[in-house]
Structure formats: structure tokens, C-alpha cells
């Protein structure tokens, strides 16, 4: 076993702890910062697992932009989570059952880093062998993203475009004040 | 943040570097890690940092929101336009080989243009989302 | 120990997925729900990238004197999924802001109560 697997082990344990903390902490500002830390840890794990492009994106998007957006929304809505009196037993039961089923499924998965796993033997070698011949590009991820799978990426850009337009449509109009809002505002003032 | 001198000075030092790094990631994506998605987010983050430190109004002077809104569509159209051009030149949609003299050269030109389209759309969507959320407070 | 090392990434991915799932179904606060959705998403990313790893391989950027690369295809899938994820998150947050502005709260049960009052 190489050193990288131990680094990976430590990082995923940190990741799990951060995930649990996100559930328990009730101050939403702290939760937003924790989710930024979560993304940064995730990016480090991606580097250990050789996915440098993905790590780059996760660090910029998850730890950067998402956290800023969360904080922007919390500045509008306030940062306390109400303590709910709902019983957590039923959700916990559902979650534990689903998790147990998924863990049962992992026995059939190939062991970590196995070079003979089905995912590495079918299509991927073709791309690794031929990308430079076809596109003259050393970075296979960029070549697959922009050239071989150009249609898909066009679709992804369409999704981002649509999300941008959606946010514009939702938030660019003036504030609509209805009765309920006015009531709660006057309660706040009194 | 307008009256804190430390963030103001640090931001002034950092923002040109961040934008330069974003451009490097954009155009060096064929050889190293990076590409349009990452570069777009980095440049968007630089502009958001400017907005956070110097205020939304100052950022809107640098990047007026109607220009940003048209850039969202421009990036997407640039991507799709490359596909249309390859069709006019007689190849399939988004088959970049015909753009240059050789297959590899064409691929290079096509990928750089397409990534530029991705980068422009992603950066301007990030900035416009920030405008919408930050402008909501007042 | 070998068993743990060879499966820990899958188990952590599942654990995180369940943490996100729990936040989705058990918590009434809308922002907490969206953060739960993000955690869920990121756990799927972890699972995919774990599948792509080849032990002893390097990052899939071609260079001289290297033969073994990790699988680039999961990376491509997840790269776009992350950016689409932030786009959907921002749309969700925009809806939260809208809901807050018309109800004055982001707790699910209070919103349901206000809706019931309005109907009566």
C-alpha cells in the first residue's frame, strides 16, 4: 500500500466529521463556513485521487462561490435555525436502512485503485492511447470535455445559462410585499 | 468593508493576480489542469471579491449589469457558433478539424474558442448571481 | 486493515450521502436543506472519482516516461456536474430568498402554518 492511500484515509475521516458537524450545528453562518471547509477537504481528496481538474473546480466553486452565495442569502434571511420538535426517529430509520443497503452493495465493488476494474478496461484505454493522435492535446480531460464530448458540454453551458436566466427572472423584479410579509414586518418593529 | 484599510489594500494587490491566473487557466487548459469552467469561476470570484470589498456600486461601474447579461448569451452563442461554422465549412456540428490546415491545428482552434465561450458564460453567470443576491439586501 | 483501506472511500461516500439525505428529509430549515443537497451531491462526486483512481497512476495529463494514468472519464463527468451543481444551488437559494420575502420565514412548518391560516 502506498502513502497516498493513508493520506486519503485521513482526509475522508476529516470529511465525515465535517459532514456530521454540518448537521449538528444550528448557527447557519457556522454551517456555511463548515460547508466551505467540506468542499476544500473534498478538493484535497480529489488531488490525492489524481483528479486535478476536478479538484481545481471544486476548490473554486465549492469553497469560493458557494460559500459567498450562502453568506449572501444568510445576510437576507438571518442565521438562526429553529429547534424543531419533530421526532427524528422515522428519518433516522429511513437513512440507516438505505445506508445499510448501499453498504451491502459495496461488497461487489472492485477494490480501491484496482487497475483491472471493469471501468479501466473498456473505453478509457482508447482515449488515453489516441487523444494525442487525434487532438494534439496532452490534457485528456480537456480534450474529452471540449472535443469528443462537445455536444454534452454545449448542453452543460445551456444549463448554466438557464440557471443564470432563472435567477435573473426570480430576483430582478422589485420586492413584492404581500399581507403576510407586512404582518411579520410590523411584528418585528413592535 | 469600505472602511477597513487592510482588506482594501490586500484586495488591490490580489485582484490583478487572480484575474491573470484565471486567464492562464483559461488558455493553458489544453496542457495543464484547467479550462473554461475553472477559469470562469476564478475570474467571477475576482470580480465578486472586488464587489465585496469596494461595494456593489463600484463593481457595477466596472461591469455594468446589462453588459454582463449580454455576455451570458454571448458565451453560449460563441460555443454554438463554432458548431455552425464547422457545418458551413462542410463538416459535422462541432467537428473542429476543418477550422485549421491540419486536423490537430483545427482541433486546437476549435477547443480554444469553445473553452472561451464556456469561460465567458460561467464568469458572467457567477457575477450576475452575485448582483442579484447582493442587490436584494437594500 | 486491507479491507478497510480498500473500501473506506465507498463507505465514507455512503455515509456522507446519508448525512445529506438526513438533512434533506429531517430538517425544516430551507437553507439547511440546500446544504444537505450539496453534501449529497459532493458524496456522489467522491464515489465517481474513487472509481477513476488507478493505484500507481498519475493525473491524466500525457507526459513522457509515464505509462499509467488514472481514468479520465469520471473526471470529465464530475467536472461539469460540479458547475451545474452550483448553478442549481443558486437557483434554489434564489427561491429561498423569494419565499423569505413573501412569508417572512424559512422554516417549513411555519410556512405551512401561514398557508393554512390563509386558507381559512
Tab-separated table of C-alpha atoms in Angstrom:
chain	number	residue	atom	x	y	z
A	1	UNK	CA	0.000	0.000	0.000
A	2	UNK	CA	1.348	3.363	-0.950
A	3	UNK	CA	1.439	6.510	1.120
A	4	UNK	CA	-1.357	8.208	-0.809
A	5	UNK	CA	-3.941	5.759	0.468
A	6	UNK	CA	-3.157	6.750	4.071
A	7	UNK	CA	-3.421	10.448	3.210
A	8	UNK	CA	-6.742	9.633	1.590
A	9	UNK	CA	-7.854	7.756	4.711
A	10	UNK	CA	-7.101	10.715	6.988
A	11	UNK	CA	-8.807	13.190	4.663
A	12	UNK	CA	-12.006	11.161	4.299
A	13	UNK	CA	-12.245	10.841	8.083
A	14	UNK	CA	-11.987	14.638	8.386
A	15	UNK	CA	-14.628	14.891	5.686
A	16	UNK	CA	-17.035	12.629	7.584
A	17	UNK	CA	-16.520	14.639	10.802
A	18	UNK	CA	-17.235	17.896	8.954
A	19	UNK	CA	-20.358	16.373	7.447
A	20	UNK	CA	-21.688	15.373	10.864
A	21	UNK	CA	-20.864	18.823	12.263
A	22	UNK	CA	-22.930	20.434	9.494
A	23	UNK	CA	-25.982	18.531	10.738
A	24	UNK	CA	-25.487	19.317	14.428
A	25	UNK	CA	-24.525	22.988	14.356
A	26	UNK	CA	-27.540	25.287	14.477
A	27	UNK	CA	-25.881	28.618	13.730
A	28	UNK	CA	-26.286	28.874	9.963
A	29	UNK	CA	-23.237	31.136	9.486
A	30	UNK	CA	-21.106	28.411	11.053
A	31	UNK	CA	-22.820	25.866	8.805
A	32	UNK	CA	-21.952	27.912	5.699
A	33	UNK	CA	-18.290	28.083	6.755
A	34	UNK	CA	-18.289	24.352	7.536
A	35	UNK	CA	-19.644	23.572	4.092
A	36	UNK	CA	-16.776	25.645	2.659
A	37	UNK	CA	-14.304	23.555	4.686
A	38	UNK	CA	-16.082	20.437	3.458
A	39	UNK	CA	-15.533	21.480	-0.149
A	40	UNK	CA	-11.876	22.292	0.474
A	41	UNK	CA	-11.300	18.852	2.041
A	42	UNK	CA	-13.120	17.293	-0.893
A	43	UNK	CA	-10.802	19.159	-3.280
A	44	UNK	CA	-7.745	17.831	-1.408
A	45	UNK	CA	-9.086	14.289	-1.718
A	46	UNK	CA	-9.570	14.814	-5.451
A	47	UNK	CA	-5.894	15.820	-5.754
A	48	UNK	CA	-4.851	12.646	-3.929
A	49	UNK	CA	-7.073	10.634	-6.291
A	50	UNK	CA	-5.374	12.216	-9.370
A	51	UNK	CA	-8.385	14.272	-10.450
A	52	UNK	CA	-6.567	17.614	-10.645
A	53	UNK	CA	-9.076	19.310	-12.942
A	54	UNK	CA	-11.966	18.325	-10.714
A	55	UNK	CA	-10.095	19.434	-7.585
A	56	UNK	CA	-9.495	22.810	-9.175
A	57	UNK	CA	-13.176	23.255	-9.950
A	58	UNK	CA	-14.331	22.037	-6.554
A	59	UNK	CA	-11.965	24.426	-4.741
A	60	UNK	CA	-13.067	27.407	-6.813
A	61	UNK	CA	-16.784	26.591	-6.889
A	62	UNK	CA	-17.463	24.811	-3.600
A	63	UNK	CA	-15.149	26.654	-1.257
A	64	UNK	CA	-15.366	30.006	-3.060
A	65	UNK	CA	-18.556	30.869	-4.890
A	66	UNK	CA	-20.999	28.609	-2.981
A	67	UNK	CA	-19.878	29.951	0.392
A	68	UNK	CA	-20.254	33.549	-0.779
A	69	UNK	CA	-23.746	32.808	-2.122
A	70	UNK	CA	-24.755	31.128	1.158
A	71	UNK	CA	-23.477	34.081	3.184
A	72	UNK	CA	-25.278	36.479	0.843
A	73	UNK	CA	-28.563	34.658	1.427
A	74	UNK	CA	-27.985	34.401	5.195
A	75	UNK	CA	-27.463	38.167	5.335
A	76	UNK	CA	-31.019	38.475	3.990
A	77	UNK	CA	-32.751	35.710	5.925
A	78	UNK	CA	-30.999	35.675	9.310
A	79	UNK	CA	-28.801	32.973	10.743
A	80	UNK	CA	-30.691	31.056	13.408
A	81	UNK	CA	-32.153	27.660	12.727
A	82	UNK	CA	-35.273	26.995	14.762
A	83	UNK	CA	-35.124	23.975	17.058
A	84	UNK	CA	-37.783	21.743	15.605
A	85	UNK	CA	-39.884	19.481	17.795
A	86	UNK	CA	-40.357	16.879	15.095
A	87	UNK	CA	-39.235	13.419	16.127
A	88	UNK	CA	-36.070	12.402	14.250
A	89	UNK	CA	-36.734	8.673	14.605
A	90	UNK	CA	-38.513	7.997	11.308
A	91	UNK	CA	-35.980	9.902	9.132
A	92	UNK	CA	-33.120	8.224	11.009
A	93	UNK	CA	-34.657	4.825	10.395
A	94	UNK	CA	-35.053	5.518	6.662
A	95	UNK	CA	-31.484	6.828	6.431
A	96	UNK	CA	-29.973	3.861	8.306
A	97	UNK	CA	-31.890	1.326	6.204
A	98	UNK	CA	-30.881	2.985	2.931
A	99	UNK	CA	-27.281	3.270	4.103
A	100	UNK	CA	-27.148	-0.379	5.162
A	101	UNK	CA	-28.443	-1.472	1.759
A	102	UNK	CA	-25.835	0.667	-0.022
A	103	UNK	CA	-23.011	-0.679	2.185
A	104	UNK	CA	-24.200	-4.198	1.373
A	105	UNK	CA	-23.803	-3.225	-2.288
A	106	UNK	CA	-20.154	-2.234	-1.831
A	107	UNK	CA	-19.027	-5.854	-1.345
A	108	UNK	CA	-19.348	-6.340	-5.103
A	109	UNK	CA	-17.370	-3.214	-5.995
A	110	UNK	CA	-13.758	-3.520	-7.167
A	111	UNK	CA	-11.158	-2.776	-4.509
A	112	UNK	CA	-9.768	0.749	-4.374
A	113	UNK	CA	-7.304	1.511	-7.183
A	114	UNK	CA	-7.550	-1.901	-8.843
A	115	UNK	CA	-6.134	-1.445	-12.392
A	116	UNK	CA	-8.188	-4.390	-13.673
A	117	UNK	CA	-11.556	-2.996	-12.620
A	118	UNK	CA	-14.112	-3.006	-15.461
A	119	UNK	CA	-14.169	0.784	-15.582
A	120	UNK	CA	-10.495	0.889	-16.620
A	121	UNK	CA	-10.553	-1.859	-19.224
A	122	UNK	CA	-13.280	-0.842	-21.637
A	123	UNK	CA	-13.306	2.697	-23.082
A	124	UNK	CA	-10.675	4.607	-21.114
A	125	UNK	CA	-7.549	2.976	-22.656
A	126	UNK	CA	-8.709	4.068	-26.106
A	127	UNK	CA	-8.884	7.691	-25.003
A	128	UNK	CA	-5.514	7.519	-23.241
A	129	UNK	CA	-3.868	5.945	-26.282
A	130	UNK	CA	-5.436	8.056	-29.031
A	131	UNK	CA	-6.149	11.511	-27.618
A	132	UNK	CA	-2.776	12.942	-28.568
A	133	UNK	CA	-3.017	11.470	-32.063
A	134	UNK	CA	-6.496	12.912	-32.646
A	135	UNK	CA	-6.337	16.312	-30.979
A	136	UNK	CA	-2.693	17.090	-30.187
A	137	UNK	CA	-3.674	17.865	-26.613
A	138	UNK	CA	-1.854	16.433	-23.596
A	139	UNK	CA	-4.683	17.078	-21.121
A	140	UNK	CA	-7.125	14.250	-21.785
A	141	UNK	CA	-9.838	15.752	-19.588
A	142	UNK	CA	-9.962	18.968	-21.611
A	143	UNK	CA	-9.823	17.052	-24.894
A	144	UNK	CA	-12.731	14.774	-23.945
A	145	UNK	CA	-14.695	17.687	-22.488
A	146	UNK	CA	-14.377	20.083	-25.401
A	147	UNK	CA	-13.788	17.857	-28.396
A	148	UNK	CA	-15.010	14.280	-28.069
A	149	UNK	CA	-17.988	15.245	-25.931
A	150	UNK	CA	-18.539	18.734	-27.306
A	151	UNK	CA	-22.306	18.209	-27.548
A	152	UNK	CA	-22.595	17.391	-23.846
A	153	UNK	CA	-20.557	20.407	-22.836
A	154	UNK	CA	-22.740	22.625	-25.027
A	155	UNK	CA	-25.677	21.233	-23.078
A	156	UNK	CA	-23.955	21.971	-19.757
A	157	UNK	CA	-23.320	25.554	-20.811
A	158	UNK	CA	-27.006	25.679	-21.698
A	159	UNK	CA	-27.863	24.544	-18.165
A	160	UNK	CA	-25.682	27.262	-16.620
A	161	UNK	CA	-27.193	29.828	-18.984
A	162	UNK	CA	-30.684	28.714	-17.951
A	163	UNK	CA	-29.802	28.888	-14.252
A	164	UNK	CA	-28.458	32.415	-14.704
A	165	UNK	CA	-31.611	33.480	-16.523
A	166	UNK	CA	-33.723	31.768	-13.845
A	167	UNK	CA	-32.040	33.682	-11.016
A	168	UNK	CA	-32.420	36.902	-13.021
A	169	UNK	CA	-36.141	36.284	-13.526
A	170	UNK	CA	-36.717	35.364	-9.880
A	171	UNK	CA	-34.798	38.184	-8.244
A	172	UNK	CA	-34.553	41.099	-10.658
A	173	UNK	CA	-38.107	42.308	-10.099
A	174	UNK	CA	-38.933	44.693	-7.316
A	175	UNK	CA	-39.812	43.204	-3.973
A	176	UNK	CA	-43.390	42.004	-3.871
A	177	UNK	CA	-44.898	42.792	-0.494
A	178	UNK	CA	-47.985	40.837	0.400
A	179	UNK	CA	-50.069	40.800	3.516
A	180	UNK	CA	-48.172	38.090	5.374
A	181	UNK	CA	-44.875	39.833	4.899
A	182	UNK	CA	-46.225	43.163	6.072
A	183	UNK	CA	-47.707	41.474	9.118
A	184	UNK	CA	-44.409	39.871	10.088
A	185	UNK	CA	-42.578	43.127	9.464
A	186	UNK	CA	-44.888	45.096	11.738
A	187	UNK	CA	-44.446	42.390	14.365
A	188	UNK	CA	-40.689	42.781	14.077
A	189	UNK	CA	-40.916	46.510	14.570
A	190	UNK	CA	-43.253	46.394	17.543
B	1	UNK	CA	-15.943	46.575	4.176
B	2	UNK	CA	-15.415	50.051	2.708
B	3	UNK	CA	-13.678	51.447	5.771
B	4	UNK	CA	-11.315	48.585	6.544
B	5	UNK	CA	-7.928	49.506	5.185
B	6	UNK	CA	-6.325	46.040	5.373
B	7	UNK	CA	-8.827	44.205	3.136
B	8	UNK	CA	-8.864	47.147	0.721
B	9	UNK	CA	-5.091	47.129	0.244
B	10	UNK	CA	-4.843	43.336	0.122
B	11	UNK	CA	-7.669	43.117	-2.410
B	12	UNK	CA	-5.976	45.697	-4.622
B	13	UNK	CA	-2.826	43.568	-4.551
B	14	UNK	CA	-4.598	40.303	-5.177
B	15	UNK	CA	-7.278	41.038	-7.769
B	16	UNK	CA	-4.945	41.599	-10.772
B	17	UNK	CA	-3.107	38.406	-9.843
B	18	UNK	CA	-6.342	36.433	-9.610
B	19	UNK	CA	-7.530	37.680	-12.999
B	20	UNK	CA	-4.143	36.917	-14.587
B	21	UNK	CA	-4.247	33.430	-13.078
B	22	UNK	CA	-7.762	32.997	-14.439
B	23	UNK	CA	-6.574	33.895	-17.942
B	24	UNK	CA	-3.651	31.473	-17.586
B	25	UNK	CA	-6.030	28.695	-16.546
B	26	UNK	CA	-8.317	29.596	-19.459
B	27	UNK	CA	-5.709	29.454	-22.212
B	28	UNK	CA	-3.378	26.848	-20.751
B	29	UNK	CA	-6.160	24.337	-20.163
B	30	UNK	CA	-5.023	22.186	-23.094
B	31	UNK	CA	-1.646	21.496	-21.498
B	32	UNK	CA	-2.245	21.593	-17.743
B	33	UNK	CA	-5.221	21.312	-15.462
B	34	UNK	CA	-7.813	23.944	-16.168
B	35	UNK	CA	-10.241	25.087	-18.815
B	36	UNK	CA	-13.240	27.273	-19.320
B	37	UNK	CA	-15.273	26.171	-16.296
B	38	UNK	CA	-12.448	26.766	-13.808
B	39	UNK	CA	-11.265	29.998	-15.417
B	40	UNK	CA	-14.797	31.359	-15.495
B	41	UNK	CA	-15.256	30.680	-11.805
B	42	UNK	CA	-11.867	32.217	-10.917
B	43	UNK	CA	-12.488	35.423	-12.875
B	44	UNK	CA	-16.013	35.588	-11.466
B	45	UNK	CA	-14.552	35.207	-7.964
B	46	UNK	CA	-12.101	38.068	-8.591
B	47	UNK	CA	-14.969	40.355	-9.569
B	48	UNK	CA	-17.071	39.229	-6.610
B	49	UNK	CA	-14.107	39.981	-4.299
B	50	UNK	CA	-13.959	43.480	-5.779
B	51	UNK	CA	-17.676	43.868	-5.141
B	52	UNK	CA	-17.411	42.621	-1.558
B	53	UNK	CA	-14.560	44.979	-0.665
B	54	UNK	CA	-15.419	48.154	-2.582
B	55	UNK	CA	-19.196	47.855	-2.667
B	56	UNK	CA	-21.718	46.770	-5.264
B	57	UNK	CA	-21.985	50.199	-6.904
B	58	UNK	CA	-18.257	50.374	-7.648
B	59	UNK	CA	-18.370	46.916	-9.198
B	60	UNK	CA	-21.337	47.928	-11.335
B	61	UNK	CA	-19.281	50.834	-12.693
B	62	UNK	CA	-16.595	48.364	-13.798
B	63	UNK	CA	-19.029	45.741	-15.080
B	64	UNK	CA	-22.471	47.202	-15.847
B	65	UNK	CA	-25.156	44.580	-15.396
B	66	UNK	CA	-26.616	44.936	-18.905
B	67	UNK	CA	-23.205	44.146	-20.421
B	68	UNK	CA	-22.821	41.136	-18.103
B	69	UNK	CA	-26.289	39.907	-19.075
B	70	UNK	CA	-25.452	40.094	-22.772
B	71	UNK	CA	-22.134	38.308	-22.108
B	72	UNK	CA	-24.076	35.319	-20.666
B	73	UNK	CA	-25.770	34.873	-24.019
B	74	UNK	CA	-22.616	35.750	-25.972
B	75	UNK	CA	-20.581	32.898	-24.457
B	76	UNK	CA	-23.286	30.363	-25.223
B	77	UNK	CA	-23.678	31.683	-28.773
B	78	UNK	CA	-19.897	31.617	-29.299
B	79	UNK	CA	-19.906	27.927	-28.435
B	80	UNK	CA	-22.865	27.138	-30.673
B	81	UNK	CA	-21.453	29.451	-33.374
B	82	UNK	CA	-18.279	27.366	-33.626
B	83	UNK	CA	-20.554	24.410	-34.365
B	84	UNK	CA	-22.405	26.359	-37.065
B	85	UNK	CA	-19.112	27.481	-38.661
B	86	UNK	CA	-17.843	23.912	-38.859
B	87	UNK	CA	-21.128	22.966	-40.508
B	88	UNK	CA	-20.745	25.756	-43.078
B	89	UNK	CA	-17.214	24.556	-43.792
B	90	UNK	CA	-18.653	21.167	-44.643
B	91	UNK	CA	-18.048	19.056	-41.535
B	92	UNK	CA	-20.398	17.908	-38.789
B	93	UNK	CA	-21.593	20.142	-35.951
B	94	UNK	CA	-18.627	20.833	-33.592
B	95	UNK	CA	-16.178	18.799	-35.694
B	96	UNK	CA	-13.221	21.158	-35.288
B	97	UNK	CA	-10.808	19.523	-37.743
B	98	UNK	CA	-11.893	21.755	-40.647
B	99	UNK	CA	-11.069	25.011	-38.831
B	100	UNK	CA	-7.307	24.755	-39.469
B	101	UNK	CA	-4.989	23.459	-42.171
B	102	UNK	CA	-4.386	20.204	-40.341
B	103	UNK	CA	-6.595	18.126	-38.104
B	104	UNK	CA	-4.599	18.998	-34.972
B	105	UNK	CA	-4.482	22.718	-35.728
B	106	UNK	CA	-8.228	22.766	-36.298
B	107	UNK	CA	-8.819	20.930	-33.037
B	108	UNK	CA	-6.674	23.481	-31.252
B	109	UNK	CA	-8.521	26.492	-32.629
B	110	UNK	CA	-11.897	24.877	-32.004
B	111	UNK	CA	-11.156	23.905	-28.415
B	112	UNK	CA	-9.754	27.336	-27.519
B	113	UNK	CA	-12.839	29.095	-28.933
B	114	UNK	CA	-15.238	26.710	-27.261
B	115	UNK	CA	-13.489	26.992	-23.903
B	116	UNK	CA	-13.560	30.775	-24.260
B	117	UNK	CA	-17.325	30.582	-24.724
B	118	UNK	CA	-17.663	28.396	-21.634
B	119	UNK	CA	-15.451	30.736	-19.604
B	120	UNK	CA	-17.382	33.877	-20.596
B	121	UNK	CA	-20.755	32.309	-19.771
B	122	UNK	CA	-19.648	30.860	-16.428
B	123	UNK	CA	-17.913	34.069	-15.278
B	124	UNK	CA	-20.832	36.300	-16.199
B	125	UNK	CA	-23.418	33.949	-14.651
B	126	UNK	CA	-21.437	33.980	-11.370
B	127	UNK	CA	-21.250	37.778	-11.401
B	128	UNK	CA	-24.932	38.219	-12.250
B	129	UNK	CA	-25.959	35.811	-9.470
B	130	UNK	CA	-23.853	37.857	-7.051
B	131	UNK	CA	-25.515	41.079	-8.289
B	132	UNK	CA	-28.951	39.595	-7.717
B	133	UNK	CA	-28.285	38.354	-4.175
B	134	UNK	CA	-26.229	41.329	-3.020
B	135	UNK	CA	-28.612	43.875	-4.541
B	136	UNK	CA	-31.526	42.270	-2.699
B	137	UNK	CA	-30.403	43.408	0.747
B	138	UNK	CA	-31.243	47.063	0.248
C	1	UNK	CA	-6.986	-3.437	7.665
C	2	UNK	CA	-6.696	-4.115	3.946
C	3	UNK	CA	-10.447	-4.474	3.728
C	4	UNK	CA	-10.938	-1.103	5.403
C	5	UNK	CA	-8.359	0.614	3.211
C	6	UNK	CA	-9.822	-0.823	0.038
C	7	UNK	CA	-13.423	0.152	0.818
C	8	UNK	CA	-13.174	3.203	3.080
C	9	UNK	CA	-13.831	5.672	0.258
C	10	UNK	CA	-17.059	3.900	-0.710
C	11	UNK	CA	-18.230	3.800	2.900
C	12	UNK	CA	-17.416	7.438	3.548
C	13	UNK	CA	-19.200	8.377	0.326
C	14	UNK	CA	-22.250	6.414	1.509
C	15	UNK	CA	-22.056	7.933	4.996
C	16	UNK	CA	-21.919	11.457	3.555
C	17	UNK	CA	-24.754	10.647	1.187
C	18	UNK	CA	-26.858	9.548	4.147
C	19	UNK	CA	-25.900	12.671	6.136
C	20	UNK	CA	-27.091	14.791	3.223
C	21	UNK	CA	-30.217	12.666	2.863
C	22	UNK	CA	-30.986	13.079	6.579
C	23	UNK	CA	-30.591	16.861	6.324
C	24	UNK	CA	-32.964	16.793	3.348
C	25	UNK	CA	-35.781	14.832	4.978
C	26	UNK	CA	-35.479	15.700	8.670
C	27	UNK	CA	-34.615	19.390	8.757
C	28	UNK	CA	-37.274	22.032	8.195
C	29	UNK	CA	-34.918	24.940	7.600
C	30	UNK	CA	-34.724	25.593	3.861
C	31	UNK	CA	-31.062	26.680	3.849
C	32	UNK	CA	-30.057	23.597	5.841
C	33	UNK	CA	-31.942	21.532	3.272
C	34	UNK	CA	-29.973	23.081	0.409
C	35	UNK	CA	-26.687	22.482	2.242
C	36	UNK	CA	-27.806	18.866	2.736
C	37	UNK	CA	-28.402	18.614	-1.003
C	38	UNK	CA	-24.870	19.941	-1.602
C	39	UNK	CA	-23.372	17.341	0.728
C	40	UNK	CA	-25.327	14.624	-1.053
C	41	UNK	CA	-24.040	15.883	-4.415
C	42	UNK	CA	-20.423	16.037	-3.259
C	43	UNK	CA	-20.608	12.468	-1.957
C	44	UNK	CA	-21.610	11.286	-5.433
C	45	UNK	CA	-18.610	13.166	-6.833
C	46	UNK	CA	-16.358	11.363	-4.344
C	47	UNK	CA	-17.768	7.993	-5.395
C	48	UNK	CA	-17.147	8.646	-9.099
C	49	UNK	CA	-13.610	9.943	-8.608
C	50	UNK	CA	-12.816	6.921	-6.421
C	51	UNK	CA	-13.802	4.640	-9.291
C	52	UNK	CA	-11.423	6.503	-11.596
C	53	UNK	CA	-8.320	6.035	-9.436
C	54	UNK	CA	-5.684	3.524	-10.553
C	55	UNK	CA	-3.121	2.801	-7.842
C	56	UNK	CA	0.291	3.932	-9.004
C	57	UNK	CA	-1.238	6.047	-11.771
C	58	UNK	CA	-0.873	9.788	-12.236
C	59	UNK	CA	-3.199	12.579	-13.274
C	60	UNK	CA	-4.454	12.094	-16.852
C	61	UNK	CA	-2.207	14.693	-18.476
C	62	UNK	CA	0.018	12.996	-21.026
C	63	UNK	CA	3.762	13.283	-20.479
C	64	UNK	CA	6.903	11.461	-21.471
C	65	UNK	CA	8.104	8.430	-19.493
C	66	UNK	CA	4.700	7.801	-17.918
C	67	UNK	CA	2.584	4.831	-18.839
C	68	UNK	CA	-0.062	4.536	-16.145
C	69	UNK	CA	-2.778	7.184	-15.897
C	70	UNK	CA	-5.920	7.323	-13.824
C	71	UNK	CA	-9.183	7.044	-15.731
C	72	UNK	CA	-10.075	10.485	-17.195
C	73	UNK	CA	-13.729	9.771	-17.998
C	74	UNK	CA	-15.190	10.105	-14.453
C	75	UNK	CA	-13.246	13.366	-14.148
C	76	UNK	CA	-14.977	14.790	-17.212
C	77	UNK	CA	-18.403	13.794	-15.924
C	78	UNK	CA	-17.833	15.279	-12.477
C	79	UNK	CA	-16.167	18.451	-13.725
C	80	UNK	CA	-19.341	19.534	-15.468
C	81	UNK	CA	-21.541	18.180	-12.670
C	82	UNK	CA	-19.859	20.499	-10.139
C	83	UNK	CA	-20.530	23.629	-12.175
C	84	UNK	CA	-24.096	22.567	-12.900
C	85	UNK	CA	-24.419	21.873	-9.159
C	86	UNK	CA	-23.553	25.441	-8.224
C	87	UNK	CA	-25.994	26.701	-10.851
C	88	UNK	CA	-28.831	24.666	-9.365
C	89	UNK	CA	-27.815	25.666	-5.823
C	90	UNK	CA	-28.010	29.333	-6.730
C	91	UNK	CA	-31.444	28.802	-8.270
C	92	UNK	CA	-32.564	27.095	-5.056
C	93	UNK	CA	-31.179	29.930	-2.946
C	94	UNK	CA	-32.997	32.453	-5.158
C	95	UNK	CA	-36.228	30.577	-4.414
C	96	UNK	CA	-35.399	30.681	-0.677
C	97	UNK	CA	-34.960	34.458	-0.852
C	98	UNK	CA	-38.280	34.760	-2.670
C	99	UNK	CA	-40.007	32.587	-0.063
C	100	UNK	CA	-38.488	34.614	2.764
C	101	UNK	CA	-39.704	37.834	1.222
C	102	UNK	CA	-43.284	36.697	0.918
C	103	UNK	CA	-43.591	34.658	4.158
C	104	UNK	CA	-41.009	36.244	6.469
C	105	UNK	CA	-39.608	32.865	7.494
C	106	UNK	CA	-37.578	30.000	6.040
C	107	UNK	CA	-38.857	27.254	8.355
C	108	UNK	CA	-41.031	24.717	6.585
C	109	UNK	CA	-43.572	24.205	9.388
C	110	UNK	CA	-44.125	27.952	9.856
C	111	UNK	CA	-44.708	28.337	6.126
C	112	UNK	CA	-47.257	25.516	6.223
C	113	UNK	CA	-48.961	27.187	9.200
C	114	UNK	CA	-49.175	30.522	7.367
C	115	UNK	CA	-50.598	28.755	4.307
C	116	UNK	CA	-53.253	27.062	6.464
C	117	UNK	CA	-54.190	30.420	8.039
C	118	UNK	CA	-54.617	31.968	4.630
C	119	UNK	CA	-56.942	29.193	3.500
C	120	UNK	CA	-59.271	29.606	6.474
